[in-house]
Tab-separated table of C-alpha atoms and ligand atoms in Angstrom:
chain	number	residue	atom	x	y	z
A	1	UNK	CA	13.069	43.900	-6.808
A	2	UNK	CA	11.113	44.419	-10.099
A	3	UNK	CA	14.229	43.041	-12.189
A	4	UNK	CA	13.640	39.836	-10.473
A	5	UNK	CA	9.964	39.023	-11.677
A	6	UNK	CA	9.976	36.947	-14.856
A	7	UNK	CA	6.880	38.186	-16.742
A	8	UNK	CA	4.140	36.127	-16.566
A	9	UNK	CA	3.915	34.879	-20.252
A	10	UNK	CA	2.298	31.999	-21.248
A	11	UNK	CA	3.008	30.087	-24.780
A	12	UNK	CA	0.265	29.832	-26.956
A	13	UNK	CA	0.594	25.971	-27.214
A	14	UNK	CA	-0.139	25.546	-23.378
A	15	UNK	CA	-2.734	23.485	-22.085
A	16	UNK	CA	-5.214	25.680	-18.940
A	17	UNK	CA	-3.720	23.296	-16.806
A	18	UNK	CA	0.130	23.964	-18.240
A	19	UNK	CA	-1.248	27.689	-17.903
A	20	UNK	CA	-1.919	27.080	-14.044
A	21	UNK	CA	1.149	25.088	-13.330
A	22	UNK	CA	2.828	27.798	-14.252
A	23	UNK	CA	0.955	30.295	-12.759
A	24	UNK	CA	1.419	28.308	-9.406
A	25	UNK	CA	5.319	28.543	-9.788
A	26	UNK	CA	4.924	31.989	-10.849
A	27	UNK	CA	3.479	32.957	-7.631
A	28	UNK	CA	6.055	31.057	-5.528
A	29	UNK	CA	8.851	33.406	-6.694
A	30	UNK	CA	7.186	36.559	-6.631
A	31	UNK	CA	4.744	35.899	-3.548
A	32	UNK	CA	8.339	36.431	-0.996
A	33	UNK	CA	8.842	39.439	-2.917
A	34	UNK	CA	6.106	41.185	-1.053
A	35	UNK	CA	6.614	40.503	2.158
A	36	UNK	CA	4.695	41.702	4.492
A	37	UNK	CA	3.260	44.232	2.289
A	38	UNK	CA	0.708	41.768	1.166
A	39	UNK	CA	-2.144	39.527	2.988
A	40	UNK	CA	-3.845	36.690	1.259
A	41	UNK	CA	-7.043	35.989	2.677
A	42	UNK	CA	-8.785	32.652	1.239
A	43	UNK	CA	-11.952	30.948	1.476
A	44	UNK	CA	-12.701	27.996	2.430
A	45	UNK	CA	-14.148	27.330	-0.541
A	46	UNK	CA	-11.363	28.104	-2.916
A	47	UNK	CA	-9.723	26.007	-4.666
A	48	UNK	CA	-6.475	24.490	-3.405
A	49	UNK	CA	-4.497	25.579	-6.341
A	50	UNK	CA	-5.209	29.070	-4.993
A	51	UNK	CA	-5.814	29.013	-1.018
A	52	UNK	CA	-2.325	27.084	-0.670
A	53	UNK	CA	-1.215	30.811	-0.645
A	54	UNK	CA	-3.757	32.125	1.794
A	55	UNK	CA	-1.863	33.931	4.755
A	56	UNK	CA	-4.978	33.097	6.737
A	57	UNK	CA	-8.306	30.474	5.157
A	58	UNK	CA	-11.180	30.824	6.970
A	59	UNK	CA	-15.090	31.426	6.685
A	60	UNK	CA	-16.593	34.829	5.971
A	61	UNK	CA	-16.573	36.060	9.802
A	62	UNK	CA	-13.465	34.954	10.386
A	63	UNK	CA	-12.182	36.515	7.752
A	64	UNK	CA	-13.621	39.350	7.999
A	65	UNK	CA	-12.249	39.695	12.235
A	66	UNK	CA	-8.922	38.745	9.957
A	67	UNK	CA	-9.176	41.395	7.523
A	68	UNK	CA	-9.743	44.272	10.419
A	69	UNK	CA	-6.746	43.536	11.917
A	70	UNK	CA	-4.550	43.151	8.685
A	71	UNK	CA	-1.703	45.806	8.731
A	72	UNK	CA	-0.566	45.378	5.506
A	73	UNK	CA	-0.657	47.880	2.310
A	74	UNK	CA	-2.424	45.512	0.329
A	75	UNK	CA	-4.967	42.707	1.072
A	76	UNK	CA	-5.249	40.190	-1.659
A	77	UNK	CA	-8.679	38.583	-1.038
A	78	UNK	CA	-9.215	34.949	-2.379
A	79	UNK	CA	-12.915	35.004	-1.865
A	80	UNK	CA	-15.928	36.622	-3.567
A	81	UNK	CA	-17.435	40.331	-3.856
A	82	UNK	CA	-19.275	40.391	-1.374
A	83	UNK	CA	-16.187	39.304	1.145
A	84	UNK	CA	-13.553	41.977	-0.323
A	85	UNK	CA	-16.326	44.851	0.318
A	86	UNK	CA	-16.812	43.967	3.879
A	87	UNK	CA	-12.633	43.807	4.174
A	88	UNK	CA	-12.601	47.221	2.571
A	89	UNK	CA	-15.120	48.601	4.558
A	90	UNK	CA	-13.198	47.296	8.151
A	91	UNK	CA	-9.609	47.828	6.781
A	92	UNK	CA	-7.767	51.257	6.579
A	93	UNK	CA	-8.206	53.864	4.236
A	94	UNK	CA	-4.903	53.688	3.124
A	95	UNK	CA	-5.123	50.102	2.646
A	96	UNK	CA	-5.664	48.573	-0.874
A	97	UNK	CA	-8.254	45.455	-1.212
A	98	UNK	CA	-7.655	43.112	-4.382
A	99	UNK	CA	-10.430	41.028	-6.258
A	100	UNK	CA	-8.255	39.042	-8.324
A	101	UNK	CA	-11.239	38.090	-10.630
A	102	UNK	CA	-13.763	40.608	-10.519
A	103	UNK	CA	-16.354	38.500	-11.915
A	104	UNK	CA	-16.207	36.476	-9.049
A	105	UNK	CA	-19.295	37.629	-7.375
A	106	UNK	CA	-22.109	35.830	-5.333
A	107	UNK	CA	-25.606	34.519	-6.465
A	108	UNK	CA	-27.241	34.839	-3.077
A	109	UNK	CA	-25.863	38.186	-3.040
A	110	UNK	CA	-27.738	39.272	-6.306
A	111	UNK	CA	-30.416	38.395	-5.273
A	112	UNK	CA	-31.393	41.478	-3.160
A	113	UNK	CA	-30.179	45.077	-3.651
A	114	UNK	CA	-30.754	48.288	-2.656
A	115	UNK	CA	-33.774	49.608	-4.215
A	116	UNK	CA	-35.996	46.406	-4.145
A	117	UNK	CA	-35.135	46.463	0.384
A	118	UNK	CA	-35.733	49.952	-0.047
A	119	UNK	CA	-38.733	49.592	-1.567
A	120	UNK	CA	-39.714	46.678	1.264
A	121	UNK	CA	-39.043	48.824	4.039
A	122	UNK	CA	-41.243	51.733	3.157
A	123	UNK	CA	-44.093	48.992	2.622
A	124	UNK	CA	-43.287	47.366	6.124
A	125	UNK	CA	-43.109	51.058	7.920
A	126	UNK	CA	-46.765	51.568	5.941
A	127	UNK	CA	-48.549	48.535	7.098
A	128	UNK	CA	-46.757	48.748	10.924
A	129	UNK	CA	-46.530	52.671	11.432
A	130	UNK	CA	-49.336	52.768	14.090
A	131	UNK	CA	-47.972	49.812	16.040
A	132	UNK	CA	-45.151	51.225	18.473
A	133	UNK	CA	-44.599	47.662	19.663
A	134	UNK	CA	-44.389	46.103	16.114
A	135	UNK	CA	-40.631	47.484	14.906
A	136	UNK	CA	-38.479	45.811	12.938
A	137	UNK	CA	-34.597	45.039	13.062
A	138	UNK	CA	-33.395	44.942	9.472
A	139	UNK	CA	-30.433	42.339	9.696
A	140	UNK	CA	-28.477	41.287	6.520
A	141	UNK	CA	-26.284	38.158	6.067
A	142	UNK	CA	-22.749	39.123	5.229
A	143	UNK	CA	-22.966	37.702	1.868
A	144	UNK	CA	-25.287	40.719	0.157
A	145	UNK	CA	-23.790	44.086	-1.132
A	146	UNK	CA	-21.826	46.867	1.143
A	147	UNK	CA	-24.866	49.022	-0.136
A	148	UNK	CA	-27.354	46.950	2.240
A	149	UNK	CA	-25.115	46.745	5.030
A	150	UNK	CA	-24.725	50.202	5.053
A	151	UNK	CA	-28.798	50.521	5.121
A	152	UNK	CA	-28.918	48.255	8.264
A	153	UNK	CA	-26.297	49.933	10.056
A	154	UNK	CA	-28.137	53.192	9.194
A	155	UNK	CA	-31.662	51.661	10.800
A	156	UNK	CA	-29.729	50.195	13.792
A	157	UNK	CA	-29.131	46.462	12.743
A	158	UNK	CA	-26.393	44.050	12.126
A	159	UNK	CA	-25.147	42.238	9.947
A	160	UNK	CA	-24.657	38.601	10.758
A	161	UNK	CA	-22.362	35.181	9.228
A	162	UNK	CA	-23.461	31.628	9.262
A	163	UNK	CA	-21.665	31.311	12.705
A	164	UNK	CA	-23.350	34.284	14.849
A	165	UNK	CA	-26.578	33.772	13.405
A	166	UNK	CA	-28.050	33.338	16.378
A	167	UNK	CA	-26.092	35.601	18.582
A	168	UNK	CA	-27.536	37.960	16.328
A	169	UNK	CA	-31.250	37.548	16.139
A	170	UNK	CA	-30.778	37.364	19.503
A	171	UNK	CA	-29.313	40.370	19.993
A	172	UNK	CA	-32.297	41.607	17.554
A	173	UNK	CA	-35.059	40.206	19.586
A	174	UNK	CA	-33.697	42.182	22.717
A	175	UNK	CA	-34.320	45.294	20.871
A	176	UNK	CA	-37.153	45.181	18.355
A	177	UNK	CA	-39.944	42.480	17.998
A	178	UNK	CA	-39.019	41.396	14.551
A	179	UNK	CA	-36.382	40.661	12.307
A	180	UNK	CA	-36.307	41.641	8.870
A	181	UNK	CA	-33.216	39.331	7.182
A	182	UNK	CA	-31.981	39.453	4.046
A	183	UNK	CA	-30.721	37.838	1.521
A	184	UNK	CA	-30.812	34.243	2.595
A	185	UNK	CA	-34.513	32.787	3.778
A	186	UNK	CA	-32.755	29.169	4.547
A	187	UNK	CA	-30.095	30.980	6.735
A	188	UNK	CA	-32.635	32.972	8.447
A	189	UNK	CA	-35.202	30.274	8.664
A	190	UNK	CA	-33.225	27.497	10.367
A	191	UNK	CA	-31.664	29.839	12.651
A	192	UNK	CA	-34.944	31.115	13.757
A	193	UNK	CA	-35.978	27.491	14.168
A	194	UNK	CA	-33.658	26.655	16.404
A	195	UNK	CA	-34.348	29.446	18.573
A	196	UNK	CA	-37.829	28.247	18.931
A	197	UNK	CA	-39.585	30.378	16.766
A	198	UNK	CA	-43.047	28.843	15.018
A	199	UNK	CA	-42.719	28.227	10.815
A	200	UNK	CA	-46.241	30.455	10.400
A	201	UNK	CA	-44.668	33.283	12.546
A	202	UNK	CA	-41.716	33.456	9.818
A	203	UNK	CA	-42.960	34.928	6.249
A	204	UNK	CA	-41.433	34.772	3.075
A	205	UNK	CA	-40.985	38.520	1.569
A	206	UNK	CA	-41.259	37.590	-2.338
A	207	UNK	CA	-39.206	41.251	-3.743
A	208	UNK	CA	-41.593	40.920	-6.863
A	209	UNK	CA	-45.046	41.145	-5.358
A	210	UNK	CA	-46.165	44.384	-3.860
A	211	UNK	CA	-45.968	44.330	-0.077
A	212	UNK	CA	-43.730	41.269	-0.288
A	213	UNK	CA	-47.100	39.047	-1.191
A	214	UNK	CA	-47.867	39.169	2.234
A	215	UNK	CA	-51.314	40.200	3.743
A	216	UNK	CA	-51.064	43.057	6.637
A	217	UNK	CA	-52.013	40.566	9.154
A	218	UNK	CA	-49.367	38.254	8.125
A	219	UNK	CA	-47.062	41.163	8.139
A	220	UNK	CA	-48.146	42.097	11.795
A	221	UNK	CA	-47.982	38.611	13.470
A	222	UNK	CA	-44.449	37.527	11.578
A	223	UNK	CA	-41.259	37.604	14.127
A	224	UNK	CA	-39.262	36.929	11.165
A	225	UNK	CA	-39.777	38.111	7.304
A	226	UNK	CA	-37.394	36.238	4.931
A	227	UNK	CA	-36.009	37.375	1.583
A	228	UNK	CA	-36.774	35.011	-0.773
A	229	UNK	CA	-33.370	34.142	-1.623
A	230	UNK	CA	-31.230	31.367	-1.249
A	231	UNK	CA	-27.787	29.863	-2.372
A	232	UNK	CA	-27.452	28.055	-5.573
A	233	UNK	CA	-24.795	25.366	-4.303
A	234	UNK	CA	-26.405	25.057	-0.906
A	235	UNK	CA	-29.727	24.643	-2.692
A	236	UNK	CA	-28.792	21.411	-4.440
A	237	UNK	CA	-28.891	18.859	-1.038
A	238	UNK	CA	-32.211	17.262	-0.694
A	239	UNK	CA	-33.376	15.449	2.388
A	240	UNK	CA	-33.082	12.469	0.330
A	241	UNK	CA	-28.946	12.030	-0.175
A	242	UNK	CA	-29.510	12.124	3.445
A	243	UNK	CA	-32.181	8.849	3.084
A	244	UNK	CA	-29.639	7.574	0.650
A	245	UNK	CA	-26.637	7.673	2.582
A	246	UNK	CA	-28.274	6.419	5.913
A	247	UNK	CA	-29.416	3.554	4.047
A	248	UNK	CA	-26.313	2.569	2.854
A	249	UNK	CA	-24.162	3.461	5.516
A	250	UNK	CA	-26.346	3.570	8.752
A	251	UNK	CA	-23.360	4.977	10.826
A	252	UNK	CA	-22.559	7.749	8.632
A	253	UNK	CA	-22.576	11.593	10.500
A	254	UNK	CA	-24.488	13.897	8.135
A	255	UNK	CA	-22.797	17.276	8.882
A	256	UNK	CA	-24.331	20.574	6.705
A	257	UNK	CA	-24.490	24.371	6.193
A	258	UNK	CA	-27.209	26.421	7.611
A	259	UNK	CA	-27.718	27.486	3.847
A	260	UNK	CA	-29.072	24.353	2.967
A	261	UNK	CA	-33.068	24.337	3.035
A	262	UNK	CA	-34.771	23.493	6.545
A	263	UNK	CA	-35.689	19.527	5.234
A	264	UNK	CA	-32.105	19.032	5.058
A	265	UNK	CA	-30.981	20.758	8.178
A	266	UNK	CA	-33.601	19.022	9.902
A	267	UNK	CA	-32.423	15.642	9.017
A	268	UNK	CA	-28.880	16.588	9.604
A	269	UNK	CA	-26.600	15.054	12.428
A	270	UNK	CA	-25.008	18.620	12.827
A	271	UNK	CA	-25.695	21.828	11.315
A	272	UNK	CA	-23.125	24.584	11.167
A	273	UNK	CA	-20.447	27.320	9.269
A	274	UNK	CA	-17.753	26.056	6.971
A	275	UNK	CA	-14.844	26.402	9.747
A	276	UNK	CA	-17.783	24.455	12.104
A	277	UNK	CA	-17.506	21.588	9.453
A	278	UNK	CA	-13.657	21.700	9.255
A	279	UNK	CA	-13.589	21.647	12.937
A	280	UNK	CA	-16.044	19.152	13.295
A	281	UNK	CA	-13.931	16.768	10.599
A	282	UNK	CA	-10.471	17.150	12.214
A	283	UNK	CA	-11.708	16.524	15.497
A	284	UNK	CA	-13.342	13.683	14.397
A	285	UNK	CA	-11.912	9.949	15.172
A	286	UNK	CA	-10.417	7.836	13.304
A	287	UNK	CA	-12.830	5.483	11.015
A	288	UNK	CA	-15.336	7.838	11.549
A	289	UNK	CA	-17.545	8.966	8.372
A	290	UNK	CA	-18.841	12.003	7.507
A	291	UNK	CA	-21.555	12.818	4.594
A	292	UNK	CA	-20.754	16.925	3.996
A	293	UNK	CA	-23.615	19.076	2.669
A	294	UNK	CA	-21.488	22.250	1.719
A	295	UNK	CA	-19.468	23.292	-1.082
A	296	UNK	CA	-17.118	20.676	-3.308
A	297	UNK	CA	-14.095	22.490	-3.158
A	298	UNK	CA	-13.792	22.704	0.747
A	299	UNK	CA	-15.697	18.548	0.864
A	300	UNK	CA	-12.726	17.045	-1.283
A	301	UNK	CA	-10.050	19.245	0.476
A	302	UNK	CA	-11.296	18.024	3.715
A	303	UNK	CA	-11.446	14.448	2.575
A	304	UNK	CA	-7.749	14.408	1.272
A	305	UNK	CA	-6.677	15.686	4.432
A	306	UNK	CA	-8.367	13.455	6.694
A	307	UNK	CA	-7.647	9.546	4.652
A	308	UNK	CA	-8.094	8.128	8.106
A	309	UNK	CA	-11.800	8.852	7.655
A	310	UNK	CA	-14.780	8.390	5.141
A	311	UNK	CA	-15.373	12.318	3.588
A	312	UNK	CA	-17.611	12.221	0.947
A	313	UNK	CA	-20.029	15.396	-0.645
A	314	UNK	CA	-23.988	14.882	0.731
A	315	UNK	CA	-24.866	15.106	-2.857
A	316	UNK	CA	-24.151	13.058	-5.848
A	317	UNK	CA	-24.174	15.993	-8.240
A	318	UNK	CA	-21.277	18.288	-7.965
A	319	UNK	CA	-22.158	21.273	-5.896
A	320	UNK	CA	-19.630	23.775	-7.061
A	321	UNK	CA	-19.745	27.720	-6.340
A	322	UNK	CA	-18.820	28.790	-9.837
A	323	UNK	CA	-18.168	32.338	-8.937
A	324	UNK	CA	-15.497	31.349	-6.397
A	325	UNK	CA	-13.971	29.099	-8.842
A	326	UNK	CA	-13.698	31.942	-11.045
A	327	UNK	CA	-10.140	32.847	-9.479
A	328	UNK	CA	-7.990	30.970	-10.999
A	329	UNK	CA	-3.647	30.768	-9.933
A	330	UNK	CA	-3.422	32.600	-12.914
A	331	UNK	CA	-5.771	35.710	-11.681
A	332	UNK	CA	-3.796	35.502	-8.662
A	333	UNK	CA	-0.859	35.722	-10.242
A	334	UNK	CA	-1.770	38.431	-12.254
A	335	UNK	CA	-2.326	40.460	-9.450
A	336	UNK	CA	0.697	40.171	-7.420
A	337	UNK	CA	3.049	40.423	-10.455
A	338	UNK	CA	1.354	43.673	-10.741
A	339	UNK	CA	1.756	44.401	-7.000
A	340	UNK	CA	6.334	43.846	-7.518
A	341	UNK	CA	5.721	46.582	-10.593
A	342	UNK	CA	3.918	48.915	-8.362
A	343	UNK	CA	0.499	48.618	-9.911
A	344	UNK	CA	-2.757	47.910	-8.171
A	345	UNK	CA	-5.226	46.057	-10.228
A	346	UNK	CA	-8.259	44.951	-9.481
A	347	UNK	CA	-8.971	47.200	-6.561
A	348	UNK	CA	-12.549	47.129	-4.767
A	349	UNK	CA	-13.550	50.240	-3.184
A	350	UNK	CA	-16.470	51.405	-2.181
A	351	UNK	CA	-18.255	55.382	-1.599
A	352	UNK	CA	-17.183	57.162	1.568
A	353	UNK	CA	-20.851	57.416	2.970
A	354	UNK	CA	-21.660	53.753	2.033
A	355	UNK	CA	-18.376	52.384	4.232
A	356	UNK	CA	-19.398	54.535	7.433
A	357	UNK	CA	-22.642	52.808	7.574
A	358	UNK	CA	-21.536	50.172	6.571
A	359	UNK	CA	-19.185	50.096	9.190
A	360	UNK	CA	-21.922	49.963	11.899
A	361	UNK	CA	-23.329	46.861	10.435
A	362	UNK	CA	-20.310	44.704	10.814
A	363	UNK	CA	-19.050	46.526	13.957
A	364	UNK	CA	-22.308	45.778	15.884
A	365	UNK	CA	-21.516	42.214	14.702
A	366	UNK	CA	-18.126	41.926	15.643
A	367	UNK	CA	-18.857	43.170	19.200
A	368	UNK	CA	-22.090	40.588	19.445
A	369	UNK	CA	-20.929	37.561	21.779
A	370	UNK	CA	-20.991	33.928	19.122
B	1	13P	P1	-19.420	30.828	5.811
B	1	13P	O1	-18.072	31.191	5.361
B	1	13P	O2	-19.994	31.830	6.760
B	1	13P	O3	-19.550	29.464	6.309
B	1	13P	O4	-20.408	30.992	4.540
B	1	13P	C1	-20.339	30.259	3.462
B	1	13P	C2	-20.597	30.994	2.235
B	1	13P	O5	-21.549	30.829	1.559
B	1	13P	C3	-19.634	31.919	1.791
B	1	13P	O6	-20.161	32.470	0.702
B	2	SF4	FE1	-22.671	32.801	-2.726
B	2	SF4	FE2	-23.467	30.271	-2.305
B	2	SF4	FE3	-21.139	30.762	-3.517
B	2	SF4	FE4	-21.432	31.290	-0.913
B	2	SF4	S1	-21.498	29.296	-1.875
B	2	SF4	S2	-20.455	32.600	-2.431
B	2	SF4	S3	-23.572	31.957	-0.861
B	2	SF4	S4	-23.205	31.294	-4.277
């Protein structure tokens, strides 16, 4: 089999986008190679030049039902970090998971780790200790570190996507009388929102103040406390491209992620996941058009697909997600020409202890109803 792989060499004199073209044939020759020894999982988000050789492209909780039922050796996952952890921590032991850039990581993500929810939680236990019906449900949003979804499935939570959201709050509320979500307050906020819950009864935790910035009374009447952290490309729509495109197309259907801020979901026609919005577009009719708030990648994909209808980014600024554009053909090529010489690169794992509890986490949310 091995005598069959050209190596992947590229002349000097070659343009990045010779480099990728051949990087994409590349990968067509060796990708049969493998068989059914590999899976590649992609993103929605992902550029095409890459997810054109996802087995299965989904969001991050499909993926991750995917990647727990994946039986092969090695699972190559087009995605970020954050994603590969949470496949690692459902697949097999003797299963590989491959990052094929390993600086593709996640913002959001970064924005909370272990020892600043650590240090929350102590400070929430302090100020709530003598109030039996005060507890809190600590329930992360898959896109933060295996090392916090281990911590929630240690204190009983879940972790939750941007299409269970609900289900799991829900879930929550039937067990504790508050919710403590991390990392993303927009996520958390909006889905809270909908459920009915007042703004002033959801806080905003800021990780650099002592005792989140919050007084003890705003600490005891919160249902919800929010990380203050948010999504970089989701950030970028503003209630006003929605002003902007109503204005100049008064029949337009403004569809968005829950990670945009709560002024643009409000405004919003419909509000939902990434495979939400894909489902949303394709079922759409004919003539139909759609102003998408979510990332570029999956916007213009969706609009080339669908030329019958108007498909057009919310924003007018690019809204990219530069870590996921950080694998490239060539990183995925890279790996699987390692994979037909035997040689795992780019493997995530993560500690024994960390996976069991993480485990929980993602369990409880597989087995909560959407
Ligand atoms: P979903 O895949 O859950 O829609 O989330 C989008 C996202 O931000 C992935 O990082
Ligand atoms: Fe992270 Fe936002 Fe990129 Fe998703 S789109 S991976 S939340 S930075």
């Amino acid at each position: 089999m091995a005598e069959m792989v050209m190596p992947l060499e590229m002349a000097e004199n070659e343009t990045l986008i010779e480099q990728e073209a051949t990087a994409i044939e590349r990968i067509k020759q060796i990708r049969p190679l493998l068989g059914d020894d590999v899976v590649i999982l992609g993103h929605h988000y992902q550029r095409d030049e890459v997810v054109q050789f996802a087995d299965f492209q989904g969001d991050s909780y499909q993926l991750s039902r995917e990647g727990a039922k994946v039986d092969a050796k090695y699972i190559v996952f087009a995605g970020v970090h954050f994603m590969a952890e949470s496949a690692v921590v459902l697949g097999r032991d003797d299963q590989a998971v491959i990052l094929p850039n390993m600086q593709a990581g996640c913002s959001m993500a970064d924005m909370a780790n272990l020892e600043q929810v650590l240090t929350a939680w102590s400070e929430l236990e302090d100020v709530l200790m003598d109030d039996p019906e005060n507890q809190v449900m600590p329930i992360t949003y898959m896109n933060s570190a295996a090392d916090l979804k281990a911590f929630v499935g240690e204190h009983g939570g879940a972790v939750c996507t941007s299409s269970n959201a609900q289900g799991v709050l829900e879930w929550s509320f039937a067990q504790r009388q508050k919710v403590f979500f991390f990392p993303d307050q927009h996520l958390g906020r909006n889905t809270g929102k909908k459920m009915g819950i007042p703004l002033e009864q959801m806080v905003l935790w800021n990780p650099f103040k002592p005792y989140g910035g919050l007084t003890d009374d705003e600490i005891r009447n919160a249902r919800i406390i929010l990380w203050r952290g948010h999504c970089s490309v989701h950030q970028q729509f503003r209630p006003e491209h929605i002003d902007l495109w109503k204005r100049h197309h008064p029949d337009v259907n403004v569809v968005v992620h829950p990670e945009c801020m709560m002024e643009v979901v409000d405004k919003a026609d419909y509000v939902g996941s990434t495979s939400y919005i894909v489902k949303m577009i394709e079922n759409a009719p004919a003539g139909s058009k759609w102003a998408v708030g979510t990332e570029m990648h999956l916007v213009n994909r969706l609009k080339n697909q669908h030329p019958d209808k108007m498909v057009e980014l919310l924003s007018p600024f690019s809204c990219l997600c530069s870590t996921m554009y950080r694998i490239s053909p060539l990183d995925l090529a890279n790996v699987l020409e390692n994979l037909t010489e035997g040689r795992v690169i780019n493997q995530i794992f993560v500690p024994e202890d960390v996976k069991r509890n993480a485990k929980l986490a993602l369990d409880r949310m597989l087995t909560i109803p959407k």
